[in-house]
CSV table of C-alpha atoms and ligand atoms in Angstrom, one decimal:
chain,number,residue,atom,x,y,z
A,1,MET,CA,-30.5,186.8,-0.8
A,2,LYS,CA,-29.5,183.4,-2.1
A,3,LYS,CA,-30.7,182.8,-5.6
A,4,PRO,CA,-33.2,180.0,-6.1
A,5,THR,CA,-31.8,176.8,-7.7
A,6,VAL,CA,-32.9,175.7,-11.2
A,7,VAL,CA,-32.0,172.3,-12.7
A,8,SER,CA,-32.6,171.2,-16.3
A,9,GLY,CA,-31.4,168.3,-18.3
A,10,ILE,CA,-30.9,168.0,-22.0
A,11,ARG,CA,-30.8,164.6,-23.8
A,12,PRO,CA,-27.9,164.4,-26.2
A,13,THR,CA,-29.9,163.3,-29.2
A,14,GLY,CA,-29.8,165.2,-32.4
A,15,TYR,CA,-29.2,168.8,-33.1
A,16,LEU,CA,-30.8,171.9,-31.6
A,17,HIS,CA,-33.3,173.4,-34.0
A,18,LEU,CA,-34.9,176.9,-34.3
A,19,GLY,CA,-37.8,175.7,-32.2
A,20,ASN,CA,-35.5,174.7,-29.3
A,21,TYR,CA,-33.7,177.9,-29.7
A,22,PHE,CA,-36.6,180.2,-29.5
A,23,GLY,CA,-38.5,178.0,-27.1
A,24,ALA,CA,-36.1,176.7,-24.3
A,25,VAL,CA,-32.5,177.8,-25.0
A,26,ARG,CA,-33.1,181.6,-25.0
A,27,ASN,CA,-34.9,181.3,-21.7
A,28,PHE,CA,-32.0,179.3,-20.2
A,29,ILE,CA,-29.7,182.1,-21.2
A,30,ARG,CA,-31.9,184.6,-19.5
A,31,MET,CA,-32.3,182.4,-16.4
A,32,GLN,CA,-28.6,182.0,-15.9
A,33,ASN,CA,-28.4,185.6,-14.7
A,34,ASP,CA,-31.1,185.4,-12.0
A,35,TYR,CA,-30.9,181.8,-10.7
A,36,ASN,CA,-28.4,179.4,-9.5
A,37,CYS,CA,-28.6,177.2,-12.6
A,38,TYR,CA,-27.5,173.6,-13.2
A,39,PHE,CA,-27.8,172.6,-16.8
A,40,PHE,CA,-26.6,169.2,-17.7
A,41,ILE,CA,-26.4,166.7,-20.5
A,42,ALA,CA,-28.4,163.7,-19.7
A,43,ASP,CA,-26.1,161.1,-21.2
A,44,ILE,CA,-27.2,158.3,-18.8
A,45,HIS,CA,-30.8,158.8,-19.7
A,46,SER,CA,-29.9,158.4,-23.3
A,47,LEU,CA,-28.7,154.9,-22.7
A,48,THR,CA,-32.3,153.7,-22.6
A,49,THR,CA,-32.3,153.8,-26.4
A,50,HIS,CA,-28.9,151.9,-26.6
A,51,PRO,CA,-26.7,154.4,-28.6
A,52,THR,CA,-23.4,153.1,-29.9
A,53,PRO,CA,-20.3,154.4,-27.9
A,54,GLU,CA,-19.4,156.6,-30.9
A,55,ASN,CA,-22.9,158.1,-31.2
A,56,LEU,CA,-23.0,158.7,-27.5
A,57,GLN,CA,-19.7,160.6,-27.5
A,58,ALA,CA,-20.5,162.6,-30.5
A,59,GLY,CA,-23.9,163.5,-29.2
A,60,VAL,CA,-22.6,164.7,-25.9
A,61,LYS,CA,-19.9,166.9,-27.5
A,62,GLN,CA,-22.4,168.3,-30.0
A,63,VAL,CA,-25.0,169.5,-27.5
A,64,LEU,CA,-22.3,170.9,-25.2
A,65,ALA,CA,-20.9,172.9,-28.1
A,66,GLU,CA,-24.3,174.0,-29.2
A,67,TYR,CA,-25.4,175.2,-25.9
A,68,LEU,CA,-22.2,177.1,-25.4
A,69,ALA,CA,-22.5,178.6,-28.9
A,70,CYS,CA,-26.0,179.8,-28.1
A,71,GLY,CA,-24.7,181.7,-25.1
A,72,ILE,CA,-24.9,179.4,-22.0
A,73,ASP,CA,-22.1,180.8,-20.0
A,74,PRO,CA,-20.1,178.3,-17.9
A,75,GLU,CA,-19.0,181.2,-15.6
A,76,LYS,CA,-22.7,181.9,-14.8
A,77,ALA,CA,-24.4,178.5,-14.9
A,78,THR,CA,-23.0,175.2,-13.9
A,79,ILE,CA,-23.0,173.2,-17.1
A,80,PHE,CA,-22.0,169.5,-16.7
A,81,ILE,CA,-22.3,166.0,-18.0
A,82,GLN,CA,-24.5,163.7,-16.0
A,83,SER,CA,-22.1,160.8,-16.0
A,84,ASP,CA,-19.4,163.0,-14.5
A,85,VAL,CA,-21.4,163.2,-11.3
A,86,PRO,CA,-21.6,159.7,-9.8
A,87,GLU,CA,-23.5,161.1,-6.8
A,88,ILE,CA,-26.6,161.3,-9.1
A,89,THR,CA,-26.6,157.6,-9.8
A,90,GLU,CA,-26.1,156.9,-6.1
A,91,LEU,CA,-29.1,158.9,-5.2
A,92,TYR,CA,-31.0,157.2,-8.0
A,93,THR,CA,-30.3,153.8,-6.4
A,94,PHE,CA,-31.7,155.1,-3.0
A,95,MET,CA,-34.7,156.7,-4.6
A,96,ASN,CA,-35.5,153.5,-6.5
A,97,MET,CA,-36.3,151.8,-3.2
A,98,ASN,CA,-39.3,154.0,-2.7
A,99,ALA,CA,-40.5,154.1,-6.3
A,100,TYR,CA,-43.2,151.5,-7.0
A,101,LEU,CA,-43.7,149.4,-10.1
A,102,GLY,CA,-47.3,150.4,-10.4
A,103,GLU,CA,-46.8,154.1,-10.5
A,104,LEU,CA,-43.8,153.8,-12.9
A,105,GLU,CA,-45.7,151.5,-15.3
A,106,ARG,CA,-48.6,154.0,-15.4
A,107,THR,CA,-46.5,157.0,-16.6
A,108,THR,CA,-47.4,158.0,-20.2
A,109,SER,CA,-43.8,158.4,-21.3
A,110,PHE,CA,-43.1,154.8,-20.2
A,111,LYS,CA,-46.1,153.5,-22.0
A,112,ASP,CA,-45.2,155.5,-25.1
A,113,LYS,CA,-41.6,154.3,-25.2
A,114,ALA,CA,-42.6,150.7,-24.5
A,115,ARG,CA,-44.8,151.0,-27.6
A,116,GLN,CA,-42.1,152.7,-29.7
A,117,GLN,CA,-39.4,150.2,-28.8
A,118,PRO,CA,-41.2,147.0,-27.9
A,119,ASP,CA,-38.1,144.9,-28.2
A,120,ASN,CA,-36.2,147.1,-25.7
A,121,VAL,CA,-38.4,147.7,-22.8
A,122,ASN,CA,-35.6,147.9,-20.3
A,123,ALA,CA,-35.7,148.7,-16.6
A,124,GLY,CA,-33.9,152.0,-17.3
A,125,LEU,CA,-36.9,153.1,-19.3
A,126,LEU,CA,-39.2,152.1,-16.4
A,127,THR,CA,-37.2,154.0,-13.8
A,128,TYR,CA,-36.4,157.0,-16.1
A,129,PRO,CA,-38.5,159.3,-13.8
A,130,VAL,CA,-36.5,158.1,-10.8
A,131,LEU,CA,-33.2,159.1,-12.4
A,132,MET,CA,-34.7,162.4,-13.5
A,133,ALA,CA,-35.9,163.0,-9.9
A,134,ALA,CA,-32.3,162.2,-8.7
A,135,ASP,CA,-31.0,164.8,-11.2
A,136,ILE,CA,-33.3,167.4,-9.8
A,137,LEU,CA,-33.2,166.6,-6.1
A,138,ILE,CA,-29.4,166.1,-5.9
A,139,HIS,CA,-29.1,170.0,-6.2
A,140,LYS,CA,-32.2,170.6,-4.1
A,141,ALA,CA,-33.8,172.4,-7.1
A,142,HIS,CA,-36.6,174.9,-6.5
A,143,PHE,CA,-37.5,175.2,-10.2
A,144,VAL,CA,-37.3,173.0,-13.2
A,145,PRO,CA,-38.0,174.5,-16.6
A,146,VAL,CA,-39.9,171.9,-18.5
A,147,GLY,CA,-42.1,171.6,-21.6
A,148,LYS,CA,-45.5,169.9,-21.7
A,149,ASP,CA,-44.0,166.5,-22.4
A,150,GLN,CA,-42.0,166.5,-19.2
A,151,GLU,CA,-44.7,167.7,-16.8
A,152,GLN,CA,-45.6,164.2,-15.6
A,153,ASN,CA,-41.9,163.3,-15.0
A,154,LEU,CA,-41.6,166.4,-12.9
A,155,GLU,CA,-44.8,165.5,-11.0
A,156,MET,CA,-43.1,162.2,-10.2
A,157,ALA,CA,-40.0,164.0,-8.9
A,158,ARG,CA,-42.2,166.1,-6.6
A,159,LYS,CA,-43.9,163.0,-5.4
A,160,PHE,CA,-40.6,161.2,-4.7
A,161,ALA,CA,-39.2,164.3,-2.9
A,162,LYS,CA,-42.2,164.5,-0.6
A,163,ARG,CA,-42.3,160.8,0.0
A,164,PHE,CA,-38.6,160.7,1.0
A,165,ASN,CA,-39.0,163.7,3.3
A,166,ARG,CA,-42.0,161.9,4.9
A,167,ILE,CA,-40.4,158.5,5.3
A,168,TYR,CA,-37.3,160.0,6.9
A,169,ASN,CA,-39.1,162.7,8.8
A,170,SER,CA,-37.0,165.4,7.2
A,171,GLU,CA,-37.1,168.5,4.9
A,172,VAL,CA,-34.0,167.6,3.0
A,173,PHE,CA,-35.7,168.1,-0.4
A,174,PRO,CA,-37.6,171.2,-1.4
A,175,THR,CA,-40.6,170.3,-3.7
A,176,PRO,CA,-39.4,171.4,-7.2
A,177,LYS,CA,-41.9,173.5,-9.1
A,178,PRO,CA,-42.3,173.7,-12.8
A,179,PHE,CA,-40.8,176.9,-14.2
A,180,THR,CA,-43.0,178.3,-16.8
A,181,PHE,CA,-42.3,181.3,-19.0
A,182,ASP,CA,-45.0,183.8,-19.6
A,183,GLY,CA,-46.5,184.1,-23.1
A,184,ALA,CA,-44.2,186.8,-24.5
A,185,ASP,CA,-41.0,184.8,-23.6
A,186,MET,CA,-42.2,181.6,-25.1
A,187,ILE,CA,-42.1,181.8,-28.9
A,188,LYS,CA,-43.7,178.8,-30.6
A,189,VAL,CA,-41.9,178.1,-33.8
A,190,PRO,CA,-44.0,176.4,-36.5
A,191,GLY,CA,-42.5,173.7,-38.7
A,192,LEU,CA,-42.1,173.8,-42.5
A,193,ASP,CA,-44.6,171.1,-43.2
A,194,GLY,CA,-47.7,173.3,-43.1
A,195,SER,CA,-49.0,172.4,-39.6
A,196,GLY,CA,-48.0,172.3,-36.0
A,197,LYS,CA,-44.8,173.2,-34.3
A,198,MET,CA,-41.2,172.6,-35.2
A,199,GLY,CA,-39.9,169.3,-33.8
A,200,LYS,CA,-37.1,166.9,-34.4
A,201,SER,CA,-39.3,163.9,-34.8
A,202,GLU,CA,-41.7,165.7,-37.0
A,203,GLY,CA,-38.9,166.1,-39.6
A,204,ASN,CA,-39.9,169.7,-40.2
A,205,ALA,CA,-37.1,171.4,-38.4
A,206,ILE,CA,-34.2,173.7,-39.3
A,207,ASN,CA,-31.2,173.0,-37.2
A,208,LEU,CA,-28.9,175.7,-35.9
A,209,TYR,CA,-26.0,173.6,-37.3
A,210,GLU,CA,-27.5,173.4,-40.8
A,211,ASP,CA,-25.5,174.9,-43.6
A,212,PRO,CA,-26.9,177.6,-45.8
A,213,LYS,CA,-27.5,175.4,-48.8
A,214,ALA,CA,-29.5,172.9,-46.8
A,215,ILE,CA,-31.5,175.7,-45.2
A,216,ARG,CA,-32.4,177.1,-48.6
A,217,LYS,CA,-33.4,173.7,-49.8
A,218,LYS,CA,-35.7,173.0,-46.8
A,219,VAL,CA,-37.3,176.5,-46.9
A,220,MET,CA,-38.0,176.3,-50.7
A,221,ARG,CA,-39.7,173.0,-50.1
A,222,ALA,CA,-42.0,174.3,-47.3
A,223,VAL,CA,-45.7,173.6,-47.8
A,224,THR,CA,-47.9,176.5,-49.1
A,225,ASP,CA,-51.1,176.7,-51.1
A,226,ALA,CA,-52.1,178.0,-54.6
A,227,GLY,CA,-52.1,181.6,-53.3
A,228,PRO,CA,-54.8,184.0,-52.3
A,229,THR,CA,-57.6,184.8,-54.8
A,230,GLU,CA,-59.6,187.3,-52.7
A,231,PRO,CA,-58.0,190.4,-51.4
A,232,ASN,CA,-57.4,190.5,-47.6
A,233,SER,CA,-58.3,186.9,-47.0
A,234,THR,CA,-57.2,185.0,-43.9
A,235,LYS,CA,-54.1,183.0,-44.4
A,236,PRO,CA,-54.4,179.2,-44.3
A,237,GLU,CA,-52.2,177.5,-41.7
A,238,PRO,CA,-49.2,176.6,-43.9
A,239,VAL,CA,-49.0,180.2,-45.2
A,240,GLU,CA,-49.5,181.7,-41.7
A,241,ASN,CA,-46.7,179.5,-40.5
A,242,LEU,CA,-44.3,181.0,-43.0
A,243,PHE,CA,-45.3,184.5,-41.9
A,244,THR,CA,-44.8,183.5,-38.3
A,245,LEU,CA,-41.2,182.3,-39.1
A,246,LEU,CA,-40.6,185.5,-41.0
A,247,LYS,CA,-41.7,187.6,-38.0
A,248,ILE,CA,-39.2,185.7,-35.9
A,249,VAL,CA,-36.2,186.1,-38.1
A,250,SER,CA,-36.9,189.2,-40.3
A,251,THR,CA,-37.4,192.9,-39.8
A,252,PRO,CA,-40.9,194.3,-39.5
A,253,ASP,CA,-40.7,196.1,-42.9
A,254,VAL,CA,-40.0,192.8,-44.6
A,255,VAL,CA,-43.0,191.2,-42.9
A,256,SER,CA,-45.3,194.1,-43.9
A,257,HIS,CA,-44.0,194.1,-47.4
A,258,PHE,CA,-45.1,190.4,-47.9
A,259,ASP,CA,-48.3,191.0,-45.9
A,260,ALA,CA,-49.3,193.8,-48.3
A,261,GLN,CA,-48.5,191.5,-51.3
A,262,TYR,CA,-50.6,188.8,-49.7
A,263,ASN,CA,-53.5,191.2,-49.2
A,264,ASP,CA,-53.6,192.4,-52.8
A,265,CYS,CA,-53.0,188.9,-54.1
A,266,SER,CA,-49.7,189.7,-55.8
A,267,ILE,CA,-47.6,187.6,-53.6
A,268,ARG,CA,-45.2,185.0,-55.0
A,269,TYR,CA,-44.4,182.4,-52.4
A,270,GLY,CA,-41.0,181.8,-54.1
A,271,ASP,CA,-39.9,185.3,-53.2
A,272,LEU,CA,-41.1,185.1,-49.7
A,273,LYS,CA,-39.3,181.8,-49.2
A,274,LYS,CA,-36.0,183.2,-50.7
A,275,GLN,CA,-36.2,186.1,-48.2
A,276,LEU,CA,-37.1,183.8,-45.4
A,277,ALA,CA,-34.2,181.4,-46.1
A,278,GLU,CA,-31.7,184.3,-46.2
A,279,ASP,CA,-33.0,185.8,-43.0
A,280,ILE,CA,-32.8,182.4,-41.2
A,281,ILE,CA,-29.3,182.0,-42.5
A,282,SER,CA,-28.3,185.4,-41.1
A,283,TYR,CA,-29.7,184.3,-37.8
A,284,THR,CA,-28.1,180.9,-37.6
A,285,GLU,CA,-24.8,181.4,-39.4
A,286,PRO,CA,-23.0,183.1,-36.5
A,287,ILE,CA,-24.2,180.4,-34.1
A,288,ARG,CA,-23.1,177.7,-36.6
A,289,THR,CA,-19.7,179.2,-36.9
A,290,ARG,CA,-19.3,179.2,-33.1
A,291,ILE,CA,-20.5,175.6,-32.9
A,292,ILE,CA,-17.8,174.6,-35.4
A,293,ASP,CA,-15.1,176.6,-33.6
A,294,ILE,CA,-16.0,175.1,-30.2
A,295,LEU,CA,-16.2,171.6,-31.6
A,296,HIS,CA,-12.6,172.0,-32.8
A,297,ASP,CA,-11.5,173.2,-29.4
A,298,ASP,CA,-11.2,170.0,-27.4
A,299,GLU,CA,-9.2,171.9,-24.7
A,300,TYR,CA,-12.0,174.4,-24.2
A,301,LEU,CA,-14.6,171.6,-24.1
A,302,ALA,CA,-12.5,169.7,-21.5
A,303,LYS,CA,-12.1,172.8,-19.4
A,304,VAL,CA,-15.9,173.5,-19.4
A,305,ALA,CA,-16.7,169.9,-18.6
A,306,ARG,CA,-14.2,169.7,-15.8
A,307,MET,CA,-15.3,173.0,-14.2
A,308,GLY,CA,-18.9,172.0,-14.4
A,309,ALA,CA,-18.3,168.5,-13.0
A,310,GLU,CA,-16.4,170.0,-10.0
A,311,LYS,CA,-19.1,172.5,-9.2
A,312,ALA,CA,-21.9,170.0,-9.7
A,313,ARG,CA,-20.1,167.4,-7.6
A,314,GLU,CA,-19.6,169.8,-4.7
A,315,SER,CA,-23.3,170.5,-4.6
A,316,ALA,CA,-24.3,166.9,-5.1
A,317,ALA,CA,-21.9,165.5,-2.5
A,318,LYS,CA,-23.5,167.7,0.2
A,319,THR,CA,-27.0,166.5,-0.5
A,320,LEU,CA,-25.9,162.9,-0.8
A,321,ASN,CA,-24.2,163.1,2.6
A,322,GLU,CA,-27.4,164.4,4.2
A,323,VAL,CA,-29.4,161.7,2.5
A,324,LYS,CA,-27.1,158.9,3.6
A,325,GLY,CA,-27.2,160.1,7.1
A,326,LEU,CA,-31.0,160.2,7.1
A,327,ILE,CA,-31.2,156.7,5.6
A,328,GLY,CA,-29.0,155.3,8.4
A,329,PHE,CA,-25.8,154.6,6.6
A,330,LYS,CA,-23.1,154.9,9.2
A,331,ARG,CA,-19.5,154.1,8.4
A,332,LEU,CA,-18.1,151.4,10.7
A,333,PHE,CA,-14.5,152.5,10.0
I,1,LIG,N1,-36.3,164.0,-19.5
I,1,LIG,C1,-35.8,165.2,-20.1
I,1,LIG,C2,-36.1,165.2,-21.6
I,1,LIG,O1,-36.4,164.2,-22.2
I,1,LIG,C3,-34.4,165.4,-19.8
I,1,LIG,C4,-34.1,165.4,-18.4
I,1,LIG,C5,-33.4,164.4,-17.7
I,1,LIG,C6,-34.4,166.4,-17.5
I,1,LIG,N2,-33.2,164.8,-16.4
I,1,LIG,C7,-33.8,166.0,-16.2
I,1,LIG,C8,-35.1,167.6,-17.6
I,1,LIG,C9,-34.0,166.8,-15.1
I,1,LIG,C10,-35.2,168.4,-16.4
I,1,LIG,C11,-34.7,168.0,-15.2
I,1,LIG,O2,-36.1,166.3,-22.2
């Protein structure tokens, strides 16, 4: 049996944090065994925010190194850089002809971005979902692992796939389905600011690349409260969040030790935070070391990128040929 195809893109902005790791990345690592996976770095998408050439290059290298350090295996999954596969932009051009201004303007991500960067509402921002659809459809993906924020973009990709099939009376594109992980596999990591989940833009995140000193500083500053006054009281959100983090990175006996102290009101948050910081460090330090090693190994990075580009182009060229045939492009020479 042929394995179903999975495609997912990662924008090269910023560092991976613990939330990304326990949310998406660990599931990518599991998926690479059971699916025909294409994971790519969406460097063309990132141009919508106008990065400098230096930032773009550094960002691409950093995410590639980070994903490899986390355990994405280039022998199992096809890991590539979007701009290394020109077939994607060619398909994007064709898909643009059947994407309509009205539907693109109505997407919430476009409206959000237009509000966030009112001086840079470029056409790339408007057609972001079309490029994303091209990323997905070029490999005839069956599944796309996406978070809540990308559901609408995937819905557009599904719409564009069906529309293309209908217009050209073909079945060239499967309709890509969202890949959702069941509850146990999807660990929601809270932030350090007392509410909500860990996120880059929330400024409450601990990056995998963070050095121990910075981790200690961030954890010691995490929001708590004045401490319990009644035995066995329920924990307010900021305190509950610290316990949730502890459950993720510490051993069960450490968790029950602080739980008992909370319940008899003898807890000192400083002690809990110290322990939490050390346990986060034990978790992230090996990953950080690998990131640093890989970032120093340009030859390895080049080898991975070349191998990924070759595999991705092979798959992409096949689809593009079919698509061009359907559209009616016929070489006259
Ligand atoms: N839009 C996605 C994000 O912001 C990145 C992305 C680009 C993507 N192309 C994709 C995700 C294709 C899944 C499939 O995170």
